[in-house]
CSV table of C-alpha atoms and ligand atoms in Angstrom, one decimal:
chain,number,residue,atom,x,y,z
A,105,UNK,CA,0.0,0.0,0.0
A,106,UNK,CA,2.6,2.5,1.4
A,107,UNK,CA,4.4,1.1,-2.1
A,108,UNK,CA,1.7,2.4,-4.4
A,109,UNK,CA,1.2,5.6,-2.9
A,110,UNK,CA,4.6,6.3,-3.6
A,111,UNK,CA,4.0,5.1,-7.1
A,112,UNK,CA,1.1,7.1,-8.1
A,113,UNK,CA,2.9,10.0,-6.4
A,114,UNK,CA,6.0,10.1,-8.7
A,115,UNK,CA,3.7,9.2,-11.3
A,116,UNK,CA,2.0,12.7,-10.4
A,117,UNK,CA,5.1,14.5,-10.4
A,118,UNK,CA,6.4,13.0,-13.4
A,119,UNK,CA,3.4,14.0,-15.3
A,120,UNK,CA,3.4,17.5,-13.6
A,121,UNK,CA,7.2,17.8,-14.7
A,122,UNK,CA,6.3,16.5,-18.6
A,123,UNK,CA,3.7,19.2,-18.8
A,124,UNK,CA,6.2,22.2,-17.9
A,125,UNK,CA,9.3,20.9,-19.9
A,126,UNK,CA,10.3,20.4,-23.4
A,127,UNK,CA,12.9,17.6,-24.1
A,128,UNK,CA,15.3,17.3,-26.8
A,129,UNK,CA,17.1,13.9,-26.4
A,130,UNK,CA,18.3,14.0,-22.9
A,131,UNK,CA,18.0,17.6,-22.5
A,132,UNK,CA,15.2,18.7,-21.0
A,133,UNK,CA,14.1,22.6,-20.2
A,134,UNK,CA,11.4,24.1,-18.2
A,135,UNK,CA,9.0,26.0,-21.0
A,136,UNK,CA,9.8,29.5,-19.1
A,137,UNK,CA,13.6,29.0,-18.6
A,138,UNK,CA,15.3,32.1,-19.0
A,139,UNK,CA,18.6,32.1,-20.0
A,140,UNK,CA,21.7,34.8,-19.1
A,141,UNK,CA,24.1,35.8,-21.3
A,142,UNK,CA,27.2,38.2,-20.3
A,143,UNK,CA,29.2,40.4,-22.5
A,144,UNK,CA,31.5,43.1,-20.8
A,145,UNK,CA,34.8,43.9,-19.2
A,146,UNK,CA,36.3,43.1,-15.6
A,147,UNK,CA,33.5,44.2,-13.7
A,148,UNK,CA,31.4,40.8,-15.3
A,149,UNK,CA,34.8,38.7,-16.4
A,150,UNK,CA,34.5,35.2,-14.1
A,151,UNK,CA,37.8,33.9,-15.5
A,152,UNK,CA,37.4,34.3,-19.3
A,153,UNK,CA,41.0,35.9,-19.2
A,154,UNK,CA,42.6,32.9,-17.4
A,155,UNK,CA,41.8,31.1,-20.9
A,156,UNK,CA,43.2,33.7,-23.2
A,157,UNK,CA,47.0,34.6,-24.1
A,158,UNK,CA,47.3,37.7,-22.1
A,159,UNK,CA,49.8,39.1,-19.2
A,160,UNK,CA,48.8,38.7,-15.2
A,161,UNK,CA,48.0,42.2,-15.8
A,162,UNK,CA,44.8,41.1,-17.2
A,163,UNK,CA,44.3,38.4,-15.5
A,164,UNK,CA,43.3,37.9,-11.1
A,165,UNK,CA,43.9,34.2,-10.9
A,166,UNK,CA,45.9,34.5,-7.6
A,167,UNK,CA,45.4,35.0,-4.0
A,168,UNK,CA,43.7,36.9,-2.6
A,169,UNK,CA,41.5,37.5,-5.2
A,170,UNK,CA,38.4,35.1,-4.7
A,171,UNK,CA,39.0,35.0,-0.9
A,172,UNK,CA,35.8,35.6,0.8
A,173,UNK,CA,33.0,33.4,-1.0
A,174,UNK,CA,35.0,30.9,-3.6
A,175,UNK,CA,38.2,30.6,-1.2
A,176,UNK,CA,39.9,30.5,-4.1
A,177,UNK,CA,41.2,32.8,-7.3
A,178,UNK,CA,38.6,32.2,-9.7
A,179,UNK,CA,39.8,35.2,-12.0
A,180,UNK,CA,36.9,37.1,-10.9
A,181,UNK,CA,38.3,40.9,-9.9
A,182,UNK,CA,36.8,40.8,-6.6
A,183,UNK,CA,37.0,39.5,-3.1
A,184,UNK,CA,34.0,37.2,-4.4
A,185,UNK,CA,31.0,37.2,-6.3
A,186,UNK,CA,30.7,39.4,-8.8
A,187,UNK,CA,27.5,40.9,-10.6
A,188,UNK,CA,26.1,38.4,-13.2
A,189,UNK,CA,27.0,35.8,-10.2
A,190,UNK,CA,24.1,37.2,-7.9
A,191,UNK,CA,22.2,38.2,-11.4
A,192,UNK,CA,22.1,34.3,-11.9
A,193,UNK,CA,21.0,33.8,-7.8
A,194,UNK,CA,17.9,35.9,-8.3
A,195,UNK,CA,17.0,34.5,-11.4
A,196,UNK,CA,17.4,30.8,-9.6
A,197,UNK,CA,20.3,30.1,-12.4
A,198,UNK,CA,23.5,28.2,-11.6
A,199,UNK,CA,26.5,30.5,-11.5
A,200,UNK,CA,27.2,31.2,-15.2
A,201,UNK,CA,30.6,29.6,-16.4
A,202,UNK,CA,32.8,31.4,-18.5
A,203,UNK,CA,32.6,30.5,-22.0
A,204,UNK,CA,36.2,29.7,-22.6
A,205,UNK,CA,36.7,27.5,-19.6
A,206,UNK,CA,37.4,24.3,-20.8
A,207,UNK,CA,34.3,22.4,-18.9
A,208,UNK,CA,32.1,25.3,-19.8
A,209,UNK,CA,28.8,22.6,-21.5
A,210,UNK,CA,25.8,25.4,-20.1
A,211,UNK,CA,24.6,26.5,-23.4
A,212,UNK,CA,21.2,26.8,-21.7
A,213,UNK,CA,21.5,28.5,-18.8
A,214,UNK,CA,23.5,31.1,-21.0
A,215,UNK,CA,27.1,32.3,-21.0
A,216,UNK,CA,29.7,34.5,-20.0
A,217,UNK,CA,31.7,36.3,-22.3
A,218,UNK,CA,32.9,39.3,-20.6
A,219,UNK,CA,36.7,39.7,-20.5
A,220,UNK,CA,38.7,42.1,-18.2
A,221,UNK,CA,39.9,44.9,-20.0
A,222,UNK,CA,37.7,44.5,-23.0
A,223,UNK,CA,36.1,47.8,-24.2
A,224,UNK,CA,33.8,48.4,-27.1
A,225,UNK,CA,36.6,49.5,-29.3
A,226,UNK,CA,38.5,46.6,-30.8
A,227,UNK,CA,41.7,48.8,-30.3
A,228,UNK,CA,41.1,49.0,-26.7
A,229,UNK,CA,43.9,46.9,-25.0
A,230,UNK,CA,44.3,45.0,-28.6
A,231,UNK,CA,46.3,41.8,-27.8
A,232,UNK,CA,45.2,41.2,-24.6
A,233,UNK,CA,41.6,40.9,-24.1
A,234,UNK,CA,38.6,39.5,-25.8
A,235,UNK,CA,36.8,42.7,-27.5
A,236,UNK,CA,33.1,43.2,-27.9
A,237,UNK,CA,32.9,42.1,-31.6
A,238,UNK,CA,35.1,38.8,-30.4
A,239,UNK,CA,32.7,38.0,-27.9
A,240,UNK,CA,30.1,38.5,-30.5
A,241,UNK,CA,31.2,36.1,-32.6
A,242,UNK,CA,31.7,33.5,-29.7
A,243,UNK,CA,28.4,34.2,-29.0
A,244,UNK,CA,27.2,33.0,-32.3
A,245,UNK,CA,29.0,30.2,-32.4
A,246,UNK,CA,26.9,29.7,-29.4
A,247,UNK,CA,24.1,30.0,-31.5
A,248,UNK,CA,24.8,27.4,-33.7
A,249,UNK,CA,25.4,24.4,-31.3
A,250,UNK,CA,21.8,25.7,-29.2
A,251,UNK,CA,20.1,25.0,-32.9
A,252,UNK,CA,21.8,21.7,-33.4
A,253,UNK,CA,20.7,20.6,-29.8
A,254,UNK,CA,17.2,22.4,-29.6
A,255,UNK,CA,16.2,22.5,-33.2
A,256,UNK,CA,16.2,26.1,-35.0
A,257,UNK,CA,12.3,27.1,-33.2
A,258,UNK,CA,13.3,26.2,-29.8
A,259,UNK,CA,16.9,27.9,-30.0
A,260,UNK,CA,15.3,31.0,-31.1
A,261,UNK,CA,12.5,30.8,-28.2
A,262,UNK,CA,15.5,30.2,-25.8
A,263,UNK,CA,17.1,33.4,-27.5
A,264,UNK,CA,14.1,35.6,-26.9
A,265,UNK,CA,13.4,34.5,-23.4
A,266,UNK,CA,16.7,35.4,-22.5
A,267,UNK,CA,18.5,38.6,-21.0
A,268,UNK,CA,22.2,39.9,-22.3
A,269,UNK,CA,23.8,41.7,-19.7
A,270,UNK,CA,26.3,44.1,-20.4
A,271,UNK,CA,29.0,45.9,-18.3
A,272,UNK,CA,31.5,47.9,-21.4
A,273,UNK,CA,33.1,51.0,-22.0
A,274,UNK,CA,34.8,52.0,-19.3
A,275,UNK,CA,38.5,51.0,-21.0
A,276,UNK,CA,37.9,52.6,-23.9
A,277,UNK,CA,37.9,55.9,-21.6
A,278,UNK,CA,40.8,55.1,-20.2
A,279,UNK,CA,42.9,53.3,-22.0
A,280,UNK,CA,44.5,55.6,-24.8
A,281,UNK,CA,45.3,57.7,-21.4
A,282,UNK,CA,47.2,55.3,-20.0
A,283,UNK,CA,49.0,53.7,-23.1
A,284,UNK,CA,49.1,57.6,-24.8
A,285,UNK,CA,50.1,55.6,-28.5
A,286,UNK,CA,46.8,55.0,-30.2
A,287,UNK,CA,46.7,58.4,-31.6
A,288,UNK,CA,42.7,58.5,-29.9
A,289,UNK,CA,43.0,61.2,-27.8
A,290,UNK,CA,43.0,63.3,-31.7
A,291,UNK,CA,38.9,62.5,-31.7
A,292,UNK,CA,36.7,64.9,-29.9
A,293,UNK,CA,34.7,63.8,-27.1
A,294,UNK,CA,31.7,64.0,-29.0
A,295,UNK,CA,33.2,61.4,-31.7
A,296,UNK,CA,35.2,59.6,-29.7
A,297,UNK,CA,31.8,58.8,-27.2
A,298,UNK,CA,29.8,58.1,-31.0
A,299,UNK,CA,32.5,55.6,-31.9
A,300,UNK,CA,32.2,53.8,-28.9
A,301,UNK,CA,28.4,53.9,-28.7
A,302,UNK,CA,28.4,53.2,-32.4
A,303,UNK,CA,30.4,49.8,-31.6
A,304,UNK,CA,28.1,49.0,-29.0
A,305,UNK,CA,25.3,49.4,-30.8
A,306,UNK,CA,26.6,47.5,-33.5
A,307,UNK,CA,26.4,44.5,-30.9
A,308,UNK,CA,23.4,45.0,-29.8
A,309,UNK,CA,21.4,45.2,-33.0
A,310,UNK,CA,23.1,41.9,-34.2
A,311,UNK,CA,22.1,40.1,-31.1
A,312,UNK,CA,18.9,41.3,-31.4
A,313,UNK,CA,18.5,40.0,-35.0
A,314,UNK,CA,19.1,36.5,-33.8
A,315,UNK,CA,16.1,36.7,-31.7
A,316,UNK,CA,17.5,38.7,-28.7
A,317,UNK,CA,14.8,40.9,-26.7
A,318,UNK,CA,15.8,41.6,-23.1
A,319,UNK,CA,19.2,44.0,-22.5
A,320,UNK,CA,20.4,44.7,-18.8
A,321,UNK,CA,22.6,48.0,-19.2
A,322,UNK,CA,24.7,50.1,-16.5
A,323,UNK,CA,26.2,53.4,-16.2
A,324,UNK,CA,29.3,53.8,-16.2
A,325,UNK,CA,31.5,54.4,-13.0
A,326,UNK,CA,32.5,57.3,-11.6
A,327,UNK,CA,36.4,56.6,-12.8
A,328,UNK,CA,37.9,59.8,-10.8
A,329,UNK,CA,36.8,58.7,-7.7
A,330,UNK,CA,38.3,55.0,-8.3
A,331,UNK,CA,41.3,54.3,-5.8
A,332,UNK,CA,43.5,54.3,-9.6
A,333,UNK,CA,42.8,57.3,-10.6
A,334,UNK,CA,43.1,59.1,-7.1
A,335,UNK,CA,45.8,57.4,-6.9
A,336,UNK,CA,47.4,58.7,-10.4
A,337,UNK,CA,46.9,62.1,-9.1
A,338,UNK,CA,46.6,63.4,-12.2
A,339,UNK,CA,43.8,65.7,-12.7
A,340,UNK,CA,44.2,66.8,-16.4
A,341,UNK,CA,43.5,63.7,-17.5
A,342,UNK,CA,41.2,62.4,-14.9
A,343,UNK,CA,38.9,65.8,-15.9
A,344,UNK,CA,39.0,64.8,-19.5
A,345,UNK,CA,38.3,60.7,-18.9
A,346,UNK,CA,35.3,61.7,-16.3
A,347,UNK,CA,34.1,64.4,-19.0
A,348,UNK,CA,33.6,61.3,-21.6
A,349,UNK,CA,32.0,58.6,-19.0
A,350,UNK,CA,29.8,61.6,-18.3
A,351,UNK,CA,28.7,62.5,-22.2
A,352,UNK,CA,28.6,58.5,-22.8
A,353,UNK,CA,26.5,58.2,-19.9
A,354,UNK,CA,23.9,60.3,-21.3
A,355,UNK,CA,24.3,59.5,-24.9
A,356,UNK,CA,24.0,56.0,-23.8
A,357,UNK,CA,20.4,56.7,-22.4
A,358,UNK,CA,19.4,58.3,-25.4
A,359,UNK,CA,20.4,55.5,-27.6
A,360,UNK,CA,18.6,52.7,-25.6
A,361,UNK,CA,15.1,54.6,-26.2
A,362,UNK,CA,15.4,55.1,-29.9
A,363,UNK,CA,16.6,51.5,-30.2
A,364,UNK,CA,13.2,50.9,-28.4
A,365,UNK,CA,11.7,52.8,-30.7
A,366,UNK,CA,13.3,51.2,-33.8
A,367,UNK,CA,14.1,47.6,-33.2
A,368,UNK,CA,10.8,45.2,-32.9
A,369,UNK,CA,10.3,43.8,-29.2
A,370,UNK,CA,13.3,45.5,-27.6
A,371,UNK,CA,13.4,46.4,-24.2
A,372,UNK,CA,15.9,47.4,-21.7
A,373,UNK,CA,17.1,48.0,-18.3
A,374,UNK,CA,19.5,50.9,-17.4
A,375,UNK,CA,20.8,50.9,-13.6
A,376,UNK,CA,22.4,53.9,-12.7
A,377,UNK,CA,26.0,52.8,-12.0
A,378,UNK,CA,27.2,55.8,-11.6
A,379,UNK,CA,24.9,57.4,-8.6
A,380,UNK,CA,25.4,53.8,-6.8
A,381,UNK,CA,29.0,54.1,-6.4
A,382,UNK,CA,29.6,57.8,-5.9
A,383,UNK,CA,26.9,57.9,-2.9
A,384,UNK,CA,28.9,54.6,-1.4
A,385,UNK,CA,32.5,56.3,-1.8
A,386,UNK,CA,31.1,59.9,-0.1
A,387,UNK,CA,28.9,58.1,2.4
A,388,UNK,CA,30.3,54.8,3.0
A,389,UNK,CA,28.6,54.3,6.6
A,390,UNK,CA,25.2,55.0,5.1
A,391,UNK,CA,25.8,51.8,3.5
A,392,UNK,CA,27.0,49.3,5.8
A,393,UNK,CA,30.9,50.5,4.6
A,394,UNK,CA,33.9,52.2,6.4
A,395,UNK,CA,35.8,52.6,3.7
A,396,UNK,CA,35.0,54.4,0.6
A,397,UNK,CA,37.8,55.9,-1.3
A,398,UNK,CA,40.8,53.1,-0.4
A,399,UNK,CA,41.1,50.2,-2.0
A,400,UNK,CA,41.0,46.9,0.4
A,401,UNK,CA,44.0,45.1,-1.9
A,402,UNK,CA,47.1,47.4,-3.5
A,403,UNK,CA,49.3,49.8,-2.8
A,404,UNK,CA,50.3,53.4,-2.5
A,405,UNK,CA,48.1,56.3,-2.1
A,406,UNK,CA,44.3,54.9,-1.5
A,407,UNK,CA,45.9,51.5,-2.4
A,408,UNK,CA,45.2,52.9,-5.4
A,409,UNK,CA,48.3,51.0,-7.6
A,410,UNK,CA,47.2,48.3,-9.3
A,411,UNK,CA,49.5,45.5,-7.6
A,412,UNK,CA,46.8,43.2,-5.2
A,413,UNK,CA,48.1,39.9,-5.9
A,414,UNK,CA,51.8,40.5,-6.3
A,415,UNK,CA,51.3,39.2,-9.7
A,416,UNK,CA,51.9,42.4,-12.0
A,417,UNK,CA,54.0,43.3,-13.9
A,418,UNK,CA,55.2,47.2,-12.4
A,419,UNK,CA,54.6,46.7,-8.8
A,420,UNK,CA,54.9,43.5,-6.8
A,421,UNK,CA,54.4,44.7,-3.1
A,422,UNK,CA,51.1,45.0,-1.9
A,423,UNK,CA,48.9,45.5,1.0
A,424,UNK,CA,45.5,43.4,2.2
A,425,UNK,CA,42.3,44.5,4.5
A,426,UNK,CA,41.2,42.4,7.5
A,427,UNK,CA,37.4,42.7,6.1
A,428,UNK,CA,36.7,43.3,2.6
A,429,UNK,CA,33.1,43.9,3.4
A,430,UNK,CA,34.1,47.1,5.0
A,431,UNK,CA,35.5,48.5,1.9
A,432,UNK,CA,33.4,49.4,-1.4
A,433,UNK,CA,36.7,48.8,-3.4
A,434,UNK,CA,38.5,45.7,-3.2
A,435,UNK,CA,41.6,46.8,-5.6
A,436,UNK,CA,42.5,49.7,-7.4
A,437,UNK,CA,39.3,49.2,-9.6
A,438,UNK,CA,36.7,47.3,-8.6
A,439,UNK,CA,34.3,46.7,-6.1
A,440,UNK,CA,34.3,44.0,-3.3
A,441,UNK,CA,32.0,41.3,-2.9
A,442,UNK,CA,29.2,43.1,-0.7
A,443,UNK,CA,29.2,46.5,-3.2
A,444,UNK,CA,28.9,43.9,-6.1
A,445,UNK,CA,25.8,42.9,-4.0
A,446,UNK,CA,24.4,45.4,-3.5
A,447,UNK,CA,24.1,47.0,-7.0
A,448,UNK,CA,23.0,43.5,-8.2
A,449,UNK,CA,20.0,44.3,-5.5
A,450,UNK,CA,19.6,47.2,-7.4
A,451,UNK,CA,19.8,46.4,-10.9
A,452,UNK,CA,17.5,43.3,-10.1
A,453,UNK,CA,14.3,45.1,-8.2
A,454,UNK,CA,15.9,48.9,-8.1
A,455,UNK,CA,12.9,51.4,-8.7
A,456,UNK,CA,12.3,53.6,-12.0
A,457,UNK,CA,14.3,56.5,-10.8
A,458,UNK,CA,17.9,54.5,-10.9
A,459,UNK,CA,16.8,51.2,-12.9
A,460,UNK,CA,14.4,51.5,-15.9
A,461,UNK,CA,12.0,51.7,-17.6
A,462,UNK,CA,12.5,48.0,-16.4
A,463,UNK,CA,14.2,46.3,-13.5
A,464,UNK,CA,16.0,42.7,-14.4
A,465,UNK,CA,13.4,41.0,-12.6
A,466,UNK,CA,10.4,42.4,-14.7
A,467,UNK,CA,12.7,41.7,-17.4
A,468,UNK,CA,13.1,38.1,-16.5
A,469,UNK,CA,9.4,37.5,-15.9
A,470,UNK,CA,8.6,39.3,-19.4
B,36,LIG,C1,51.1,35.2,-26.8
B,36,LIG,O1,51.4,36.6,-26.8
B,36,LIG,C2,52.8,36.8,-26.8
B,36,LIG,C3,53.0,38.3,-26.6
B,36,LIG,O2,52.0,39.1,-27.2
B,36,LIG,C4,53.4,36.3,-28.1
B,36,LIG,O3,54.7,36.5,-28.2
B,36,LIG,C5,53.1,34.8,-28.2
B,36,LIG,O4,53.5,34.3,-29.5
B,36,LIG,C6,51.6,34.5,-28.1
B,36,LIG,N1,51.4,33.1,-28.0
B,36,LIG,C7,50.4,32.5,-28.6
B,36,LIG,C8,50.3,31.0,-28.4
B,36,LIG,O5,49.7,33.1,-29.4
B,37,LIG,C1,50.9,61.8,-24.5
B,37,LIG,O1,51.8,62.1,-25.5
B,37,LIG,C2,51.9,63.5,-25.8
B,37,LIG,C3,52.9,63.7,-26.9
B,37,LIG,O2,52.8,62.7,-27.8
B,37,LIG,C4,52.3,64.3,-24.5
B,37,LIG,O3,52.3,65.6,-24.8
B,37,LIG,C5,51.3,63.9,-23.4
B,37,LIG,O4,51.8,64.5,-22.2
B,37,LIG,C6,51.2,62.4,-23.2
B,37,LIG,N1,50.1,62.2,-22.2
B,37,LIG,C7,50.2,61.3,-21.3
B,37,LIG,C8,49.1,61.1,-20.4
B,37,LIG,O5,51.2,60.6,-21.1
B,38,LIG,C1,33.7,51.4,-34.5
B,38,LIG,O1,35.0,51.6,-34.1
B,38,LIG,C2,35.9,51.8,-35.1
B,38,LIG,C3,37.3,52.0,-34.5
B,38,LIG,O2,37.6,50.8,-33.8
B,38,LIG,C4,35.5,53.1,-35.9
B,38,LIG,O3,36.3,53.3,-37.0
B,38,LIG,C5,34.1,52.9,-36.4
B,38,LIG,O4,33.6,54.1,-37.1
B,38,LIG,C6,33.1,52.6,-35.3
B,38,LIG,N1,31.8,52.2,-35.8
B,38,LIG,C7,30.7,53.0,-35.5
B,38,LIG,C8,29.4,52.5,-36.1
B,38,LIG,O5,30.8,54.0,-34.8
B,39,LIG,C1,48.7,65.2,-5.8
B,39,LIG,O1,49.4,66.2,-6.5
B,39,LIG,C2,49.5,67.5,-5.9
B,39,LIG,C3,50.2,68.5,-6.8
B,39,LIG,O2,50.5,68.0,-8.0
B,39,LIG,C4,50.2,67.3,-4.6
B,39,LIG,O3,50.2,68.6,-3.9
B,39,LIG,C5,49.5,66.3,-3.7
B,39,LIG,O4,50.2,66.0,-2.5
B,39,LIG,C6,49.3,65.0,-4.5
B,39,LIG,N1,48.5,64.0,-3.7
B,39,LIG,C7,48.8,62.7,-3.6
B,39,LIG,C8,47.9,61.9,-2.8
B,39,LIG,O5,49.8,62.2,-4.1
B,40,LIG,C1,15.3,56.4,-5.7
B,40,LIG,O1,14.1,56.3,-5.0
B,40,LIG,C2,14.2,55.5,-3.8
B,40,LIG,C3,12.8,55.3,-3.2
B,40,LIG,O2,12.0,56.4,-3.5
B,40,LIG,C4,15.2,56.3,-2.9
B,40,LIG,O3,15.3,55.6,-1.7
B,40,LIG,C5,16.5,56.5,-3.6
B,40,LIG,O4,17.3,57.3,-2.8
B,40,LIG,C6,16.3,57.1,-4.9
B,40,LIG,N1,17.6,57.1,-5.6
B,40,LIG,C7,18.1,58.2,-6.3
B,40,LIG,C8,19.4,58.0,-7.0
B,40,LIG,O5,17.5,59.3,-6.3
């Protein structure tokens, strides 16, 4: 008796389980499941570089990088999680493996493409990081294994269920300042920002012609008040860098609502980056933070030089905080573990006045 009950009981569940899936071979997906797909730079990287020929400069695959939640270098630049990593926890996704890790086998639960140092541009640290229209094109290649395992309908449903996060631009601000050879700092603001937009958009309107609909966007940071550039002291060039974030910020927002306009089923979310971090660095306390202008891991003024790790190539020596969650930044450029948090918070149910017109939740539940 007790036997049979249990029978009919799976029998229930199984046939509760058939109606919400759709199989193909062994694969089997619930009808809603919405898949995550990452593009971007260091702030989204989760060890993408560690797979590419690039220097330790680009890469944070040592101690302590990784040290409060994975115990481990993961090549994530931060203490711990980062971003799409609590992204993925909200939307009750496994942690999204980067795509050129060599187990990566996820295809449905998305991917991560991002790659510290990346920018837009494809000049933008050329060499050493996987740029935008790179991770593009791994991204379709992406495309064409979901069709061979899902069938062309089902790949393209997957596609349009899912969200593409991005997290770019912020090298291509500040990389012809630092490496002063590219011959870029010749374009006005105004062109420079519509070549970098222009690239973006570029992206965006190929991914959406393969059936993408859902875009997660930020602002970009506040990149005077980062422990590197206080720490460069330089404020020439730190005026002229913030003066682009600034103008791309804006012309950003503008370009979002006329894609809206122009591109069939678009829609997007746009979290105001740039607010988040500058009221955590002036007001640390209000937020559960001590610190707000030092970086937890480097060296030098505001541990502001890039050296957390020991790893890189100009300085080796560095310095370490007791408690990472004290500090918004955990090196020189990005933030620990608990700021990563918290913005995920607000990019995930953040109200219309620093995440819209849509939050990644109503985006997810579209
Ligand atoms: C890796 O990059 C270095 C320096 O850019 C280059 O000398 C080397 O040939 C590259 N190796 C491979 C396998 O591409
Ligand atoms: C870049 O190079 C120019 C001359 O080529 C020089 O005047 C300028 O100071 C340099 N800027 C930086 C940030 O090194
Ligand atoms: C994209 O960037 C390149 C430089 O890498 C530039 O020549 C081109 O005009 C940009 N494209 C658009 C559409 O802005
Ligand atoms: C920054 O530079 C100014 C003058 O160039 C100097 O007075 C100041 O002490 C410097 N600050 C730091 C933190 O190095
Ligand atoms: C947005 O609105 C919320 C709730 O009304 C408020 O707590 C928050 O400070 C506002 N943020 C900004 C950037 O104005």
């Amino acid at each position: 008796m007790a036997a049979l009950r249990f029978h009919s009981c799976f029998l229930v569940l199984y046939a509760a389980l058939l109606i919400q899936t759709r199989c193909h071979g062994h694969l089997c997906l619930p009808e809603k499941h919405v898949a995550l797909f990452v593009f971007g730079d260091s702030l989204f990287d989760a060890g993408n570089n560690n797979y590419i020929n690039t220097t330790s400069d680009y890469r944070s695959n040592v101690w302590p990088y990784g040290e409060t939640f994975f115990k481990y270098p993961t090549g994530r630049f931060s203490d711990g999680r980062i971003i799409p990593d609590f992204i993925a926890e909200y939307a009750k996704l496994p942690l999204i493996t980067p795509y050129l890790h060599p187990a990566y086998s996820q295809y449905t639960d998305g991917a991560n493409f991002a790659s510290a140092g990346a920018g837009a541009l494809v000049g933008t640290h050329r060499g050493f990081v996987v740029d935008l229209q790179a991770q593009l094109s791994y991204f379709k290649n992406l495309i064409g294994l979901l069709r061979q395992k899902l069938g062309d309908a089902d790949a393209r449903a997957l596609l349009g269920r899912a969200l593409y996060l991005f997290s770019i631009g912020t090298n291509d601000y500040v990389a012809p300042f630092a490496t002063n050879s590219s011959g870029l700092l010749s374009y006005s603001r105004e062109e420079y920002v519509d070549m970098v937009i222009g690239n973006l958009t570029i992206v965006i309107k190929e991914i959406h012609k393969n059936g993408g609909r859902k875009f997660g966007f930020q602002s970009l940071p506040p990149v005077g008040s980062l422990p590197s550039r206080r720490a460069l002291n330089n404020s020439a060039v730190t005026g002229e860098v913030t003066a682009r974030v600034i103008l791309h910020n804006k012309a950003l927002s503008k370009v979002l609502v006329k894609l809206e306009r122009q591109l069939k089923g678009f829609r997007y979310s746009m979290a105001n980056m740039y607010n988040f971090l500058g009221e955590r660095i002036n007001h640390p306390s209000k937020y559960g933070f001590k610190e707000g202008k030092s970086a937890c891991c480097g060296t030098g003024p505001y541990r502001g030089i890039n050296s957390c790790g020991g790893k890189r190539s100009a300085v080796k020596e560095y310095e370490l905080c007791d408690n990472p969650g004290k500090h918004v930044f955990f090196d020189s450029g990005h933030p620990t573990e608990m700021a990563n948090e918290q913005f995920a918070k607000l990019m995930w149910s953040g109200t219309p006045n620093d995440t819209g017109p849509y939050n990644l939740k109503a985006l997810f539940e579209l």
